[in-house]
Amino acid sequence: MNHRSIFLAIAAAGFTAISTCAQNSDASLGIFSGQNDIGDTALIGSGKFDAAKGTYQVTGGGGNMWFTNDAFHFVWKKVSGDASLAADISFVGTEGNPHRKACLLIRQNLNTDSPYADAAVHGSGLTSLQCRETGNATTREIQANIIGPTRLRIEKHGNYATISVAEKNGQLHPAGGAFELHLDGPYYIGLGVCAHDNATNCQAIFSNVQFAEEKPPVASTKLTTYSTLETVAIPSFDRRAIYFTTNHIEAPNWSRDGSYFLFNGGGHIYRLPVEGGEPIKLDTGFAIHCNNDHGISPDGKFLAISDGTKEKKSLVYIVPIDGGTPRQITKLGPSYWHGWSTDGDTLVFCGQRNDEFDVYSIPAAGGEEKRLTTAPGLDDGPEFSPDTQYVYFNSERTGQMQIWRMAPDGSHPEQITSDEYNNWFPHLSPNGKWLAFLSYDKTVTGHPENKTVLLRLMPAEGGKIQVIAKLFGGQGTINVPSWSPDSTKLAFMSYQIAP
């Protein structure tokens, strides 16, 4: 990526105090041109630039930067186009609310409810990418898997905001996850501090501050896909980045005991501790072309995989959960596993037979497959409800892809969703309360990768549909069952593409 970097200017020695609402463009604020208290701040904030040390000391009050409105002190400059801002960040003193924040911000305007994204380090060390997509909307966050990094960077690439982090003596690297954020015309970028206590102020030091305006990559620039395994909490919808890699990985399963994830990448299945770390490749014998249709048996002892090594088309196999020789289940292909009955006796899968994709069931011990859907058009993504009364699936039989359910024998099909999206891959929470699924814009055909998609949530028995997350993803994001055992979180993959 080409950068036109602008580093902080070195001016006369000593701190220079700035008026709370100064909007000047002299050297008193270094690379920034103005500062403001935003929102309801009982105490006046300030920004000071020490040119000799190249540091900014920002003092801010305010009750919070969250929900639909913010209160903090902001030191800023106006920019257009893509940009990034990086700094080493430390709080002055150890007193204060553990939720106090020192932030690198991009912000549409100076209103208290402005759309924004920030890279925020809290007094407790919690570090996150926070975003309010539109004015007066609720703030969402993606928590990084690093506590108390010494350096942060926020970046705006097109309509996406991302953060990078570095631990002590380390290099900046992406923290994973991204928010879509549309900003019109010039916007503000700068430093922010919030005390999380409107009766007091807190201070933070920003050093080694680097600002860069970024040129779009030329057509010949090689682009890399970055993958992040994330979790999202229900019902807060707060996200956490668990694992980030430059490899393309897909489709996380959550283990039955909640201690690890499984995902596929490069034709193999990998195991990753739930707190993150380094993944370990699972031994799947000859099956070295595993795709993103895989899942764990109800008793946690086996893994169903879909693999194309032998027949050059996907077949369903079962392997021991700790690895071993695959046992073939389906005779015909392509077949893509999607669900396991609660008693462990039956599998459901999507199979293509005579140029038609339908939902099938088959005994887990092996045997003859049974066709469950017969309507023209694609039927895919079958999954048993926890009580095994229904098989949920997605079908385009009424024109657009929507979520359906039927009895386990294929009778009594019933449409569950009916809206302006193409809805895929229904996943029931273990407690049977929630239905999560993936939604594309109605103009998108199939379930391709590299699209803006929605993860959505609705009560299993019907009701209001809520957006869990808006992200860059699609194919590989949530193909398989990925609820935590206690039904409080959902795992998924998000992606970024950059030089």
PDB file of N, CA and C in Angstrom, residues 302-305 316-320 325-329 340 347 364-365:
ATOM      1  N   PHE A 302     -17.609 -37.365  17.857  1.00  0.00           N
ATOM      2  CA  PHE A 302     -17.320 -37.515  16.443  1.00  0.00           C
ATOM      3  C   PHE A 302     -17.486 -36.192  15.703  1.00  0.00           C
ATOM      4  N   LEU A 303     -16.889 -36.140  14.528  1.00  0.00           N
ATOM      5  CA  LEU A 303     -16.988 -34.978  13.651  1.00  0.00           C
ATOM      6  C   LEU A 303     -17.436 -35.434  12.280  1.00  0.00           C
ATOM      7  N   ALA A 304     -18.514 -34.855  11.782  1.00  0.00           N
ATOM      8  CA  ALA A 304     -18.935 -35.084  10.407  1.00  0.00           C
ATOM      9  C   ALA A 304     -18.205 -34.086   9.516  1.00  0.00           C
ATOM     10  N   ILE A 305     -17.636 -34.559   8.410  1.00  0.00           N
ATOM     11  CA  ILE A 305     -16.944 -33.698   7.466  1.00  0.00           C
ATOM     12  C   ILE A 305     -17.488 -33.947   6.067  1.00  0.00           C
ATOM     13  N   VAL A 316     -19.903 -37.220   2.434  1.00  0.00           N
ATOM     14  CA  VAL A 316     -19.965 -37.041   3.881  1.00  0.00           C
ATOM     15  C   VAL A 316     -19.258 -38.209   4.565  1.00  0.00           C
ATOM     16  N   TYR A 317     -18.388 -37.869   5.534  1.00  0.00           N
ATOM     17  CA  TYR A 317     -17.655 -38.864   6.326  1.00  0.00           C
ATOM     18  C   TYR A 317     -17.806 -38.517   7.803  1.00  0.00           C
ATOM     19  N   ILE A 318     -17.498 -39.485   8.651  1.00  0.00           N
ATOM     20  CA  ILE A 318     -17.422 -39.269  10.093  1.00  0.00           C
ATOM     21  C   ILE A 318     -16.041 -39.688  10.571  1.00  0.00           C
ATOM     22  N   VAL A 319     -15.408 -38.838  11.398  1.00  0.00           N
ATOM     23  CA  VAL A 319     -14.106 -39.154  11.983  1.00  0.00           C
ATOM     24  C   VAL A 319     -14.198 -38.967  13.491  1.00  0.00           C
ATOM     25  N   PRO A 320     -13.361 -39.650  14.274  1.00  0.00           N
ATOM     26  CA  PRO A 320     -13.301 -39.390  15.721  1.00  0.00           C
ATOM     27  C   PRO A 320     -12.958 -37.926  15.978  1.00  0.00           C
ATOM     28  N   THR A 325      -9.229 -42.161  11.037  1.00  0.00           N
ATOM     29  CA  THR A 325      -9.606 -42.568   9.687  1.00  0.00           C
ATOM     30  C   THR A 325     -11.074 -42.233   9.417  1.00  0.00           C
ATOM     31  N   PRO A 326     -11.377 -41.552   8.314  1.00  0.00           N
ATOM     32  CA  PRO A 326     -12.774 -41.227   7.994  1.00  0.00           C
ATOM     33  C   PRO A 326     -13.582 -42.470   7.650  1.00  0.00           C
ATOM     34  N   ARG A 327     -14.834 -42.479   8.086  1.00  0.00           N
ATOM     35  CA  ARG A 327     -15.785 -43.523   7.719  1.00  0.00           C
ATOM     36  C   ARG A 327     -16.819 -42.923   6.777  1.00  0.00           C
ATOM     37  N   GLN A 328     -16.925 -43.463   5.567  1.00  0.00           N
ATOM     38  CA  GLN A 328     -17.803 -42.897   4.554  1.00  0.00           C
ATOM     39  C   GLN A 328     -19.265 -43.147   4.899  1.00  0.00           C
ATOM     40  N   ILE A 329     -20.088 -42.092   4.740  1.00  0.00           N
ATOM     41  CA  ILE A 329     -21.507 -42.173   5.034  1.00  0.00           C
ATOM     42  C   ILE A 329     -22.337 -42.149   3.750  1.00  0.00           C
ATOM     43  N   TRP A 340     -27.091 -32.734  12.560  1.00  0.00           N
ATOM     44  CA  TRP A 340     -27.037 -33.998  13.285  1.00  0.00           C
ATOM     45  C   TRP A 340     -28.220 -34.019  14.243  1.00  0.00           C
ATOM     46  N   LEU A 347     -28.187 -37.981  10.208  1.00  0.00           N
ATOM     47  CA  LEU A 347     -27.568 -36.806   9.608  1.00  0.00           C
ATOM     48  C   LEU A 347     -28.500 -36.238   8.547  1.00  0.00           C
ATOM     49  N   ALA A 364     -26.599 -42.148  10.710  1.00  0.00           N
ATOM     50  CA  ALA A 364     -25.199 -41.867  11.027  1.00  0.00           C
ATOM     51  C   ALA A 364     -24.351 -43.130  10.963  1.00  0.00           C
ATOM     52  N   ALA A 365     -24.994 -44.291  11.118  1.00  0.00           N
ATOM     53  CA  ALA A 365     -24.275 -45.555  11.018  1.00  0.00           C
ATOM     54  C   ALA A 365     -24.044 -45.962   9.573  1.00  0.00           C
TER      55      ALA A 365
END
